[in-house]
Amino acid sequence: MKLLIIGGGPGGYETAVEAAKRGLEVTLITEGPLGGTCLNEGCIPTKTFCHYAELIEQNNKAGLDCKPSFAAVAVRKQNVIEQLRGGIDMLLKNVQVIRGKAQFKDSKTVVCNGQEYSGDKIIIATGSVSASLPIPGAESCLTSKEILELTEVPESLCVIGGGVIGLEFASIFRSFGSEVTVMEFCPNILPRFDVDLAKRLKQSLSKRGINIEVQAQVTAIDGGMVTYKKKDEEYTVQADKVLMAVGRRPNTGGLNLEVAGIDYTRKGVTVNDRFETSVPGIFAVGDVTGGIMLAHAATYQGLHALNHICGQQDSIRFDLIPAAVFTMPEVATVGLTEEQCKEQELQVHCLKSFYRANGKAVSMDEPEGYCKLIVAESGAILGAHLMGAHASDLIHEIAAVINMKGTLGQMQNMIHAHPTLSEIVQSALHN
Ligand SMILES: Cc1cc2nc3c(=O)[nH]c(=O)nc-3n(C[C@H](O)[C@H](O)[C@H](O)COP(=O)(O)OP(=O)(O)OC[C@H]3O[C@@H](n4cnc5c(N)ncnc54)[C@H](O)[C@@H]3O)c2cc1C
């Protein structure tokens, strides 16, 4: 079977590698570099900066006067990208990779660099692009891609948008010494997260000196002067750099989806639960579908589509996608929030424990944070929300249990090693 994939990000290239392993004849067309947004201008470069920002915070706590230079970290970030890109090249050894922009000619044919390509099945994985606000001066702001290209730390930074991307940059640049202000339109940062968790993170980031304005509507930007409205009063804040981080929109532009008869809206390409579009045999996965815009979501959507193409069943739970925010402290979440439980009229109780009561966290000088588990009357674990050191690693124990429909009683019987951060989860289970 011939499989044609458009887009070399985690949705596209990981599916291509797996399809080739299964013996399909795979062609991957990608306009941007392999690894897509995730590797080249998203997850990996931001996490490289996060790592060094964390080192700075740890050194500060330990009273060590040792700060990596931002320019050196920028070079290291590029090396990390190139190293990992080389790895993807190797993984794709059994895939025909074409560099260029693909465009549908009809529902069976795609054109790239003047050449026609077809497949028995086609997967669209063209990702997303930064969104912006329709306000004067918006074009003068940095995008998340552009801020990653800076080689010097701005004295002051204003971040428009208190979502995941905005907060990660706010946290990074604060550690490197910028005066940072975050503008969020909603009543809380991280609008779709557990409210308790979001409030605790706001407190913690504020304590680090990040100025966070919520219910702030940015109306104009002029030469670094950001004007915003709050409760009908108008305010301004001046910054050397302004980052627009108000979300991402599906990248459907230039694909010519109309000629192939593929339905899409501003929210993305329309797909069913197999990630098949309105045209049988053409699938769309990842950010371009406008769903949960995370790299691992894209990868597993691609795998699910591939399984369907190969006639294989799977039981991937797309309602259980863990998410992490690499601020300092980290935040991680899986399953239902307390608010979602209320909306669904589910009777639940919350179990909490705190980093400050955990021996390993205290010895690591990381006493800030908490774990909150959401448990149904039946004992089923429905959600987990963590803030604190290594939250992004700790979340997966609970994700595994929820995936396997595990209960509180079962988890309580599980021994955790001492002294480890995982005992924070254990403490919540017994609270
Ligand atoms: C700053 C930032 C930080 C992030 N951090 C995280 C994180 O920590 N964890 C996480 O899970 N997610 C993170 N994300 C989100 C993650 O990067 C995306 O969810 C993920 O990359 C989506 O994968 P994808 O395969 O759908 O698309 P993409 O990775 O965007 O890849 C799409 C590819 O398609 C190519 N393409 C587009 N149009 C065409 C065309 N017409 N023809 C050929 N090729 C085309 C593009 O060049 C690109 O290479 C972050 C994103 C940003 C911006």
PDB file of N, CA and C in Angstrom, residues 35-67:
ATOM      1  N   GLY A  35      10.925  17.325  11.804  1.00  0.00           N
ATOM      2  CA  GLY A  35      10.685  17.576  13.228  1.00  0.00           C
ATOM      3  C   GLY A  35       9.611  18.623  13.446  1.00  0.00           C
ATOM      4  N   GLY A  36       9.322  19.396  12.396  1.00  0.00           N
ATOM      5  CA  GLY A  36       8.219  20.363  12.436  1.00  0.00           C
ATOM      6  C   GLY A  36       8.376  21.426  13.508  1.00  0.00           C
ATOM      7  N   THR A  37       7.254  21.936  13.941  1.00  0.00           N
ATOM      8  CA  THR A  37       7.249  22.997  14.957  1.00  0.00           C
ATOM      9  C   THR A  37       7.890  22.484  16.239  1.00  0.00           C
ATOM     10  N   CYS A  38       7.548  21.271  16.615  1.00  0.00           N
ATOM     11  CA  CYS A  38       8.001  20.707  17.889  1.00  0.00           C
ATOM     12  C   CYS A  38       9.521  20.778  18.018  1.00  0.00           C
ATOM     13  N   LEU A  39      10.203  20.237  17.048  1.00  0.00           N
ATOM     14  CA  LEU A  39      11.662  20.175  17.169  1.00  0.00           C
ATOM     15  C   LEU A  39      12.326  21.514  16.857  1.00  0.00           C
ATOM     16  N   ASN A  40      11.821  22.228  15.860  1.00  0.00           N
ATOM     17  CA  ASN A  40      12.558  23.377  15.361  1.00  0.00           C
ATOM     18  C   ASN A  40      12.187  24.706  16.002  1.00  0.00           C
ATOM     19  N   GLU A  41      10.937  24.825  16.441  1.00  0.00           N
ATOM     20  CA  GLU A  41      10.526  26.114  17.018  1.00  0.00           C
ATOM     21  C   GLU A  41       9.500  25.960  18.126  1.00  0.00           C
ATOM     22  N   GLY A  42       9.492  24.799  18.767  1.00  0.00           N
ATOM     23  CA  GLY A  42       8.486  24.564  19.807  1.00  0.00           C
ATOM     24  C   GLY A  42       9.051  23.858  21.017  1.00  0.00           C
ATOM     25  N   CYS A  43       8.576  22.622  21.223  1.00  0.00           N
ATOM     26  CA  CYS A  43       8.893  21.860  22.442  1.00  0.00           C
ATOM     27  C   CYS A  43      10.381  21.855  22.770  1.00  0.00           C
ATOM     28  N   ILE A  44      11.193  21.441  21.817  1.00  0.00           N
ATOM     29  CA  ILE A  44      12.608  21.168  22.140  1.00  0.00           C
ATOM     30  C   ILE A  44      13.420  22.441  22.399  1.00  0.00           C
ATOM     31  N   PRO A  45      13.359  23.457  21.506  1.00  0.00           N
ATOM     32  CA  PRO A  45      14.134  24.664  21.843  1.00  0.00           C
ATOM     33  C   PRO A  45      13.655  25.325  23.135  1.00  0.00           C
ATOM     34  N   THR A  46      12.338  25.336  23.380  1.00  0.00           N
ATOM     35  CA  THR A  46      11.885  25.977  24.631  1.00  0.00           C
ATOM     36  C   THR A  46      12.375  25.190  25.839  1.00  0.00           C
ATOM     37  N   LYS A  47      12.357  23.863  25.723  1.00  0.00           N
ATOM     38  CA  LYS A  47      12.792  23.076  26.881  1.00  0.00           C
ATOM     39  C   LYS A  47      14.295  23.182  27.100  1.00  0.00           C
ATOM     40  N   THR A  48      15.052  23.445  26.051  1.00  0.00           N
ATOM     41  CA  THR A  48      16.488  23.677  26.245  1.00  0.00           C
ATOM     42  C   THR A  48      16.668  24.955  27.070  1.00  0.00           C
ATOM     43  N   PHE A  49      15.952  26.005  26.686  1.00  0.00           N
ATOM     44  CA  PHE A  49      16.044  27.245  27.478  1.00  0.00           C
ATOM     45  C   PHE A  49      15.522  27.024  28.898  1.00  0.00           C
ATOM     46  N   CYS A  50      14.424  26.253  29.022  1.00  0.00           N
ATOM     47  CA  CYS A  50      13.859  25.984  30.363  1.00  0.00           C
ATOM     48  C   CYS A  50      14.902  25.322  31.258  1.00  0.00           C
ATOM     49  N   HIS A  51      15.634  24.386  30.665  1.00  0.00           N
ATOM     50  CA  HIS A  51      16.631  23.657  31.455  1.00  0.00           C
ATOM     51  C   HIS A  51      17.649  24.616  32.066  1.00  0.00           C
ATOM     52  N   TYR A  52      18.152  25.552  31.239  1.00  0.00           N
ATOM     53  CA  TYR A  52      19.168  26.473  31.748  1.00  0.00           C
ATOM     54  C   TYR A  52      18.554  27.513  32.687  1.00  0.00           C
ATOM     55  N   ALA A  53      17.305  27.870  32.426  1.00  0.00           N
ATOM     56  CA  ALA A  53      16.618  28.798  33.334  1.00  0.00           C
ATOM     57  C   ALA A  53      16.496  28.148  34.716  1.00  0.00           C
ATOM     58  N   GLU A  54      16.219  26.852  34.719  1.00  0.00           N
ATOM     59  CA  GLU A  54      16.090  26.123  35.980  1.00  0.00           C
ATOM     60  C   GLU A  54      17.437  26.083  36.720  1.00  0.00           C
ATOM     61  N   LEU A  55      18.504  25.889  35.927  1.00  0.00           N
ATOM     62  CA  LEU A  55      19.842  25.902  36.547  1.00  0.00           C
ATOM     63  C   LEU A  55      20.108  27.233  37.244  1.00  0.00           C
ATOM     64  N   ILE A  56      19.696  28.312  36.574  1.00  0.00           N
ATOM     65  CA  ILE A  56      19.899  29.644  37.167  1.00  0.00           C
ATOM     66  C   ILE A  56      19.154  29.730  38.495  1.00  0.00           C
ATOM     67  N   GLU A  57      17.895  29.267  38.496  1.00  0.00           N
ATOM     68  CA  GLU A  57      17.094  29.338  39.728  1.00  0.00           C
ATOM     69  C   GLU A  57      17.744  28.495  40.828  1.00  0.00           C
ATOM     70  N   GLN A  58      18.228  27.320  40.439  1.00  0.00           N
ATOM     71  CA  GLN A  58      18.848  26.445  41.454  1.00  0.00           C
ATOM     72  C   GLN A  58      20.129  27.064  41.998  1.00  0.00           C
ATOM     73  N   ASN A  59      20.928  27.639  41.086  1.00  0.00           N
ATOM     74  CA  ASN A  59      22.162  28.298  41.532  1.00  0.00           C
ATOM     75  C   ASN A  59      21.844  29.455  42.471  1.00  0.00           C
ATOM     76  N   ASN A  60      20.794  30.220  42.118  1.00  0.00           N
ATOM     77  CA  ASN A  60      20.404  31.349  42.978  1.00  0.00           C
ATOM     78  C   ASN A  60      20.051  30.859  44.370  1.00  0.00           C
ATOM     79  N   LYS A  61      19.264  29.765  44.412  1.00  0.00           N
ATOM     80  CA  LYS A  61      18.847  29.228  45.713  1.00  0.00           C
ATOM     81  C   LYS A  61      20.051  28.767  46.521  1.00  0.00           C
ATOM     82  N   ALA A  62      21.027  28.187  45.801  1.00  0.00           N
ATOM     83  CA  ALA A  62      22.205  27.651  46.490  1.00  0.00           C
ATOM     84  C   ALA A  62      23.235  28.740  46.782  1.00  0.00           C
ATOM     85  N   GLY A  63      22.911  29.981  46.380  1.00  0.00           N
ATOM     86  CA  GLY A  63      23.826  31.096  46.626  1.00  0.00           C
ATOM     87  C   GLY A  63      25.050  31.077  45.728  1.00  0.00           C
ATOM     88  N   LEU A  64      24.955  30.359  44.595  1.00  0.00           N
ATOM     89  CA  LEU A  64      26.099  30.294  43.671  1.00  0.00           C
ATOM     90  C   LEU A  64      25.962  31.390  42.616  1.00  0.00           C
ATOM     91  N   ASP A  65      27.025  32.132  42.428  1.00  0.00           N
ATOM     92  CA  ASP A  65      26.978  33.210  41.457  1.00  0.00           C
ATOM     93  C   ASP A  65      27.446  32.674  40.108  1.00  0.00           C
ATOM     94  N   CYS A  66      26.600  31.932  39.458  1.00  0.00           N
ATOM     95  CA  CYS A  66      27.019  31.271  38.225  1.00  0.00           C
ATOM     96  C   CYS A  66      25.827  31.224  37.291  1.00  0.00           C
ATOM     97  N   LYS A  67      25.907  31.989  36.200  1.00  0.00           N
ATOM     98  CA  LYS A  67      24.756  32.118  35.320  1.00  0.00           C
ATOM     99  C   LYS A  67      25.194  31.829  33.887  1.00  0.00           C
TER     100      LYS A  67
END
